[in-house]
GROMACS .gro file of C-alpha atoms in nm:
model
  347
    1MET     CA    1  11.724  11.366  11.678
    2SER     CA    2  11.538  11.388  11.354
    3SER     CA    3  11.243  11.153  11.265
    4ALA     CA    4  11.440  11.023  10.998
    5VAL     CA    5  11.760  10.891  11.205
    6SER     CA    6  11.488  10.796  11.485
    7ALA     CA    7  11.342  10.541  11.214
    8ARG     CA    8  11.676  10.428  11.089
    9THR     CA    9  11.812  10.405  11.429
   10ALA     CA   10  11.498  10.223  11.485
   11GLY     CA   11  11.506   9.989  11.230
   12ALA     CA   12  11.897   9.889  11.265
   13LEU     CA   13  11.762   9.799  11.643
   14VAL     CA   14  11.526   9.570  11.527
   15ARG     CA   15  11.736   9.391  11.231
   16ALA     CA   16  11.970   9.341  11.494
   17SER     CA   17  11.727   9.149  11.721
   18ILE     CA   18  11.542   8.931  11.455
   19ARG     CA   19  11.654   8.550  11.460
   20PRO     CA   20  11.803   8.374  11.137
   21PHE     CA   21  11.528   8.356  10.891
   22ALA     CA   22  11.450   7.989  10.725
   23LEU     CA   23  11.331   8.131  10.415
   24ASP     CA   24  11.693   8.269  10.320
   25LEU     CA   25  11.819   7.876  10.337
   26ASP     CA   26  11.856   7.691  10.047
   27SER     CA   27  11.846   7.308  10.057
   28ALA     CA   28  12.178   7.193  10.084
   29THR     CA   29  12.238   7.464  10.396
   30PHE     CA   30  11.890   7.366  10.541
   31ALA     CA   31  11.998   6.993  10.552
   32ARG     CA   32  12.306   7.065  10.750
   33LEU     CA   33  12.063   7.198  11.048
   34PRO     CA   34  11.952   7.001  11.344
   35GLY     CA   35  11.621   6.848  11.309
   36ALA     CA   36  11.638   6.883  10.934
   37ALA     CA   37  11.583   6.514  10.908
   38THR     CA   38  11.243   6.531  11.056
   39MET     CA   39  11.075   6.786  10.844
   40PRO     CA   40  11.130   6.821  10.462
   41TYR     CA   41  11.262   7.128  10.317
   42SER     CA   42  10.951   7.161  10.106
   43ALA     CA   43  10.768   7.271  10.438
   44LEU     CA   44  10.953   7.632  10.468
   45PHE     CA   45  10.730   7.740  10.193
   46SER     CA   46  10.377   7.670  10.324
   47PRO     CA   47  10.137   7.887  10.169
   48HIS     CA   48   9.906   7.826  10.435
   49ALA     CA   49   9.869   8.161  10.680
   50ASN     CA   50   9.854   7.925  10.947
   51LEU     CA   51  10.137   7.741  10.949
   52PRO     CA   52  10.185   7.382  10.985
   53LYS     CA   53  10.229   7.264  11.353
   54GLN     CA   54  10.532   7.067  11.246
   55LEU     CA   55  10.685   7.381  11.075
   56ARG     CA   56  10.653   7.597  11.393
   57HIS     CA   57  10.760   7.333  11.608
   58TRP     CA   58  11.095   7.286  11.428
   59GLY     CA   59  11.130   7.722  11.443
   60ASN     CA   60  11.037   7.732  11.762
   61GLU     CA   61  11.274   7.446  11.870
   62HIS     CA   62  11.587   7.557  11.668
   63GLY     CA   63  11.511   7.948  11.699
   64PHE     CA   64  11.427   8.016  11.334
   65GLU     CA   65  11.228   8.305  11.224
   66LEU     CA   66  10.960   8.141  10.982
   67ARG     CA   67  10.766   8.445  10.808
   68ARG     CA   68  10.902   8.833  10.810
   69LEU     CA   69  10.627   8.977  10.565
   70THR     CA   70  10.284   9.114  10.767
   71PRO     CA   71   9.968   9.152  10.530
   72LYS     CA   72   9.906   9.518  10.552
   73SER     CA   73   9.693   9.619  10.242
   74ARG     CA   74   9.543   9.472   9.922
   75GLU     CA   75   9.418   9.618   9.597
   76ARG     CA   76   9.265   9.439   9.301
   77GLY     CA   77   9.203   9.527   8.952
   78ASN     CA   78   9.089   9.349   8.665
   79ARG     CA   79   9.397   9.133   8.582
   80SER     CA   80   9.626   9.257   8.866
   81GLU     CA   81   9.619   9.222   9.274
   82LYS     CA   82   9.870   9.488   9.473
   83HIS     CA   83   9.974   9.381   9.779
   84LEU     CA   84  10.160   9.586  10.066
   85PHE     CA   85  10.365   9.365  10.304
   86ALA     CA   86  10.516   9.536  10.634
   87LEU     CA   87  10.848   9.462  10.723
   88PRO     CA   88  11.004   9.366  11.102
   89ASP     CA   89  11.176   9.720  11.096
   90GLY     CA   90  10.867   9.921  10.994
   91TYR     CA   91  10.884   9.958  10.655
   92SER     CA   92  10.686   9.822  10.391
   93ILE     CA   93  10.744   9.660  10.006
   94GLU     CA   94  10.494   9.567   9.745
   95THR     CA   95  10.441   9.300   9.541
   96VAL     CA   96  10.227   9.220   9.258
   97LEU     CA   97  10.027   8.892   9.120
   98ILE     CA   98   9.952   8.937   8.732
   99ARG     CA   99   9.716   8.683   8.584
  100ARG     CA  100   9.844   8.565   8.249
  101ARG     CA  101   9.645   8.350   7.989
  102ASP     CA  102   9.825   8.035   8.129
  103GLY     CA  103   9.897   8.114   8.458
  104TYR     CA  104  10.015   8.397   8.716
  105THR     CA  105  10.314   8.636   8.761
  106ALA     CA  106  10.446   8.737   9.084
  107CYS     CA  107  10.607   9.066   9.043
  108VAL     CA  108  10.816   9.096   9.362
  109SER     CA  109  11.057   9.371   9.522
  110SER     CA  110  11.426   9.348   9.546
  111GLN     CA  111  11.483   9.665   9.789
  112VAL     CA  112  11.294   9.885   9.978
  113GLY     CA  113  11.296  10.186   9.781
  114CYS     CA  114  11.545  10.268   9.493
  115ALA     CA  115  11.864  10.475   9.480
  116PHE     CA  116  11.803  10.562   9.081
  117ALA     CA  117  11.536  10.870   9.095
  118CYS     CA  118  11.383  10.739   8.747
  119ARG     CA  119  11.180  11.047   8.667
  120PHE     CA  120  10.866  10.815   8.574
  121CYS     CA  121  10.869  10.625   8.863
  122ALA     CA  122  10.736  10.658   9.236
  123SER     CA  123  10.979  10.374   9.398
  124GLY     CA  124  11.281  10.621   9.387
  125GLN     CA  125  11.097  10.907   9.505
  126ALA     CA  126  11.213  10.842   9.903
  127GLY     CA  127  11.519  10.707   9.790
  128LEU     CA  128  11.708  10.409   9.873
  129LYS     CA  129  11.603  10.222  10.256
  130ARG     CA  130  11.792   9.918  10.250
  131ASN     CA  131  11.826   9.585  10.056
  132LEU     CA  132  11.559   9.297  10.089
  133THR     CA  133  11.708   8.954  10.219
  134ALA     CA  134  11.716   8.680   9.949
  135GLY     CA  135  11.412   8.528  10.216
  136GLU     CA  136  11.224   8.844  10.202
  137ILE     CA  137  11.239   8.840   9.817
  138VAL     CA  138  11.120   8.472   9.857
  139GLU     CA  139  10.843   8.498  10.114
  140GLN     CA  140  10.683   8.782   9.858
  141VAL     CA  141  10.640   8.483   9.636
  142VAL     CA  142  10.524   8.212   9.883
  143ARG     CA  143  10.268   8.466  10.024
  144LEU     CA  144  10.093   8.520   9.681
  145GLY     CA  145  10.015   8.141   9.678
  146PRO     CA  146  10.087   7.825   9.468
  147ARG     CA  147   9.906   8.015   9.172
  148ALA     CA  148  10.242   8.220   9.106
  149ASN     CA  149  10.437   8.034   8.847
  150ARG     CA  150  10.660   8.300   8.704
  151VAL     CA  151  10.842   8.528   8.851
  152VAL     CA  152  10.988   8.870   8.755
  153PHE     CA  153  11.184   9.110   8.962
  154MET     CA  154  11.046   9.450   8.831
  155GLY     CA  155  10.895   9.582   9.174
  156ILE     CA  156  11.081   9.821   9.383
  157GLY     CA  157  11.430   9.845   9.380
  158GLU     CA  158  11.702   9.773   9.133
  159PRO     CA  159  11.787   9.424   9.144
  160LEU     CA  160  12.100   9.424   9.011
  161ASN     CA  161  12.206   9.713   9.274
  162ASN     CA  162  12.122   9.410   9.543
  163TYR     CA  163  12.318   9.134   9.284
  164GLU     CA  164  12.420   8.885   9.583
  165ASN     CA  165  12.042   8.867   9.744
  166VAL     CA  166  11.868   8.856   9.411
  167LEU     CA  167  12.047   8.573   9.279
  168LYS     CA  168  12.058   8.385   9.603
  169ALA     CA  169  11.668   8.420   9.597
  170ILE     CA  170  11.625   8.298   9.243
  171ARG     CA  171  11.815   7.950   9.340
  172ILE     CA  172  11.590   7.906   9.645
  173LEU     CA  173  11.302   7.993   9.438
  174ARG     CA  174  11.422   7.659   9.134
  175ASP     CA  175  11.553   7.454   9.424
  176ARG     CA  176  11.415   7.129   9.330
  177ALA     CA  177  11.345   7.018   9.686
  178GLY     CA  178  11.175   7.342   9.766
  179LEU     CA  179  10.929   7.522   9.522
  180ALA     CA  180  11.093   7.415   9.197
  181LEU     CA  181  11.020   7.702   8.973
  182PRO     CA  182  11.198   7.700   8.654
  183ALA     CA  183  11.450   7.969   8.624
  184SER     CA  184  11.363   7.983   8.241
  185GLY     CA  185  11.030   8.153   8.428
  186MET     CA  186  11.227   8.418   8.602
  187THR     CA  187  11.300   8.769   8.447
  188ILE     CA  188  11.551   9.052   8.573
  189SER     CA  189  11.429   9.400   8.505
  190THR     CA  190  11.688   9.618   8.550
  191ILE     CA  191  11.818   9.946   8.421
  192GLY     CA  192  12.167   9.804   8.325
  193ILE     CA  193  12.437   9.830   8.577
  194PRO     CA  194  12.733   9.713   8.344
  195LYS     CA  195  13.004   9.576   8.610
  196ALA     CA  196  12.667   9.340   8.752
  197LEU     CA  197  12.570   9.263   8.371
  198LYS     CA  198  12.926   9.120   8.332
  199ALA     CA  199  12.887   8.914   8.670
  200LEU     CA  200  12.550   8.786   8.523
  201ARG     CA  201  12.668   8.702   8.188
  202GLU     CA  202  12.897   8.417   8.390
  203GLU     CA  203  12.601   8.287   8.613
  204HIS     CA  204  12.476   7.928   8.516
  205LEU     CA  205  12.124   8.053   8.498
  206LYS     CA  206  11.864   8.026   8.217
  207LEU     CA  207  11.696   8.372   8.323
  208ASN     CA  208  11.519   8.622   8.144
  209LEU     CA  209  11.681   8.963   8.104
  210THR     CA  210  11.509   9.319   8.063
  211ILE     CA  211  11.675   9.632   8.010
  212SER     CA  212  11.474   9.936   8.098
  213LEU     CA  213  11.659  10.156   7.832
  214HIS     CA  214  11.412  10.443   7.754
  215ALA     CA  215  11.654  10.663   7.584
  216THR     CA  216  11.918  10.664   7.264
  217THR     CA  217  12.127  10.892   7.391
  218GLN     CA  218  12.338  10.932   7.717
  219GLN     CA  219  12.218  11.304   7.785
  220THR     CA  220  11.845  11.187   7.740
  221ARG     CA  221  11.873  10.900   7.991
  222ALA     CA  222  12.063  11.063   8.242
  223GLN     CA  223  11.797  11.305   8.242
  224LEU     CA  224  11.547  11.016   8.268
  225ILE     CA  225  11.698  10.807   8.526
  226PRO     CA  226  11.955  11.051   8.718
  227GLY     CA  227  12.111  10.714   8.928
  228ALA     CA  228  12.251  10.589   8.570
  229LYS     CA  229  12.444  10.885   8.470
  230LYS     CA  230  12.736  10.693   8.537
  231HIS     CA  231  12.664  10.402   8.325
  232ASP     CA  232  12.727  10.463   7.993
  233ILE     CA  233  12.439  10.373   7.788
  234ALA     CA  234  12.683  10.216   7.521
  235GLU     CA  235  12.832   9.991   7.743
  236VAL     CA  236  12.506   9.920   7.907
  237VAL     CA  237  12.390   9.796   7.559
  238SER     CA  238  12.674   9.621   7.463
  239ARG     CA  239  12.714   9.383   7.825
  240ALA     CA  240  12.338   9.298   7.804
  241LEU     CA  241  12.385   9.184   7.405
  242ALA     CA  242  12.692   8.996   7.545
  243TRP     CA  243  12.470   8.845   7.809
  244ALA     CA  244  12.240   8.738   7.527
  245GLU     CA  245  12.520   8.577   7.299
  246ARG     CA  246  12.670   8.394   7.588
  247HIS     CA  247  12.348   8.222   7.678
  248ASN     CA  248  12.210   8.197   7.377
  249ARG     CA  249  11.914   8.411   7.442
  250ILE     CA  250  11.677   8.732   7.356
  251VAL     CA  251  11.723   9.021   7.567
  252THR     CA  252  11.440   9.269   7.626
  253PHE     CA  253  11.500   9.638   7.606
  254VAL     CA  254  11.215   9.866   7.740
  255TYR     CA  255  11.161  10.197   7.590
  256LEU     CA  256  10.875  10.384   7.743
  257VAL     CA  257  10.836  10.668   7.442
  258LEU     CA  258  10.785  11.002   7.601
  259ALA     CA  259  10.631  11.277   7.421
  260GLY     CA  260  10.907  11.526   7.330
  261ILE     CA  261  11.148  11.356   7.518
  262ASN     CA  262  11.268  11.046   7.362
  263ASP     CA  263  11.003  10.989   7.020
  264THR     CA  264  11.201  11.186   6.760
  265SER     CA  265  11.291  11.028   6.444
  266ALA     CA  266  11.623  11.061   6.536
  267ASP     CA  267  11.560  10.846   6.855
  268LEU     CA  268  11.422  10.570   6.606
  269GLU     CA  269  11.707  10.573   6.387
  270ARG     CA  270  11.949  10.531   6.641
  271LEU     CA  271  11.734  10.245   6.801
  272CYS     CA  272  11.722  10.065   6.501
  273ASP     CA  273  12.114  10.106   6.430
  274MET     CA  274  12.158   9.979   6.819
  275PHE     CA  275  11.962   9.651   6.752
  276ALA     CA  276  11.902   9.559   6.422
  277GLY     CA  277  12.058   9.191   6.356
  278ARG     CA  278  12.110   9.179   6.726
  279PRO     CA  279  11.979   8.910   6.973
  280ALA     CA  280  11.698   9.157   7.096
  281ARG     CA  281  11.378   9.240   7.156
  282ILE     CA  282  11.211   9.609   7.175
  283ASN     CA  283  10.888   9.661   7.396
  284LEU     CA  284  10.742  10.003   7.351
  285MET     CA  285  10.581  10.125   7.629
  286ARG     CA  286  10.309  10.405   7.761
  287TRP     CA  287  10.390  10.574   8.085
  288ASN     CA  288  10.181  10.480   8.397
  289PRO     CA  289  10.066  10.792   8.562
  290VAL     CA  290  10.233  10.869   8.867
  291ASP     CA  291  10.120  11.134   9.155
  292GLY     CA  292  10.307  11.456   9.137
  293VAL     CA  293  10.485  11.368   8.822
  294ARG     CA  294  10.449  11.555   8.461
  295LEU     CA  295  10.492  11.357   8.192
  296GLY     CA  296  10.221  11.318   7.906
  297ARG     CA  297  10.098  10.993   7.755
  298THR     CA  298  10.210  10.885   7.449
  299ASN     CA  299   9.946  10.885   7.168
  300ASP     CA  300   9.878  10.605   6.945
  301TYR     CA  301  10.029  10.701   6.643
  302ALA     CA  302  10.378  10.786   6.790
  303LEU     CA  303  10.370  10.432   6.898
  304SER     CA  304  10.264  10.288   6.552
  305VAL     CA  305  10.550  10.501   6.420
  306PHE     CA  306  10.825  10.364   6.645
  307ARG     CA  307  10.689   9.999   6.588
  308HIS     CA  308  10.664  10.006   6.197
  309GLY     CA  309  11.014  10.179   6.191
  310LEU     CA  310  11.156   9.917   6.393
  311GLU     CA  311  10.968   9.645   6.202
  312ARG     CA  312  11.089   9.787   5.890
  313ALA     CA  313  11.456   9.750   6.004
  314GLY     CA  314  11.393   9.428   6.135
  315VAL     CA  315  11.382   9.434   6.509
  316PRO     CA  316  11.162   9.234   6.690
  317VAL     CA  317  10.887   9.482   6.853
  318VAL     CA  318  10.591   9.455   7.072
  319VAL     CA  319  10.379   9.734   7.237
  320ARG     CA  320  10.266   9.686   7.562
  321ASP     CA  321  10.064   9.886   7.797
  322THR     CA  322  10.156   9.874   8.187
  323GLN     CA  323   9.935   9.664   8.388
  324GLY     CA  324   9.727   9.781   8.718
  325ARG     CA  325   9.697  10.109   8.619
  326ASP     CA  326   9.358  10.108   8.786
  327ILE     CA  327   9.496  10.015   9.131
  328ALA     CA  328   9.831  10.210   9.113
  329ALA     CA  329  10.007   9.897   9.101
  330ALA     CA  330  10.329  10.043   8.867
  331CYS     CA  331  10.598  10.200   8.972
  332GLY     CA  332  10.580  10.155   9.397
  333GLN     CA  333  10.271  10.420   9.410
  334LEU     CA  334  10.118  10.219   9.662
  335TRP     CA  335  10.465  10.211   9.870
  336LEU     CA  336  10.506  10.550   9.836
  337ARG     CA  337  10.158  10.676   9.948
  338ASP     CA  338  10.242  10.425  10.262
  339ILE     CA  339  10.586  10.567  10.355
  340LYS     CA  340  10.434  10.923  10.350
  341GLY     CA  341  10.167  10.820  10.583
  342GLN     CA  342   9.897  10.859  10.353
  343PRO     CA  343   9.629  10.622  10.338
  344VAL     CA  344   9.630  10.279  10.155
  345ALA     CA  345   9.337  10.041  10.079
  346THR     CA  346   9.241   9.749  10.306
  347ARG     CA  347   9.216   9.382  10.256
   0.00000   0.00000   0.00000
């Protein structure tokens, strides 16, 4: 039996033996449980490492698991703090806390690994291992403490490839009886799966939506995001814009400007044609270097050419640099080092 098969088998056995997870519950489900009247739903979200005695007693009495993530390492940078959490099945996930002027953002993972194998990202290099449950997503926010007042699904995994659990986690996070985080402070970042975007359009949630576009032609996008080669770029854009029009919101399209790949004058012209006069904003970004990947970081001149071209076309545009480069806090790099058995920093 290979080590990979052994790991999968062991993981399946561990998951099968896990008790029901309290953070998978919304308040309505919790209220129907035995003993719920003796403890407020909000107690499930205690940020303390040493959980309250009342909560531990309830969990033991009714057979519920209260926490599933075990802190494994933490790396601190100037404006970001990356956490590596171990899961009961032996896998790990990354969560990043990012400081803003007006608070803190929790950047959470939605899957263990990723199936889409973006060339510029470390998260997909080891493939997809499994989906996270809603509670495992929620616990990442809980573990970061009450400072986190916004949530972005920009960590490891493709959120719309774990649609049901991600939407359930969002509803738990915004539940007024619990953390009561506003949906308007939550952002789903996705490569854009047309079928899921169609479903998201019909959800009654005032979320923010970000599409990782990175190309203006199907051929270039398939090269950069191999897992998205079956998702027509025109349909991805039209579905995202339909979501924006349905919810009267602006959809953000992220465009990673890569020298010699997607930074031609023809790319700029196509980008302007796609979004001029539409409910869209473009975030131009530089690449965050990943070990073992040979891509160049775009210079200031190339970024300014794209920015001025979009501005002349009337397309709202912002140039953003990646956060957490000093601690390898983007693109799943800490997780990838851990799954390969390479050293990671300690707390």
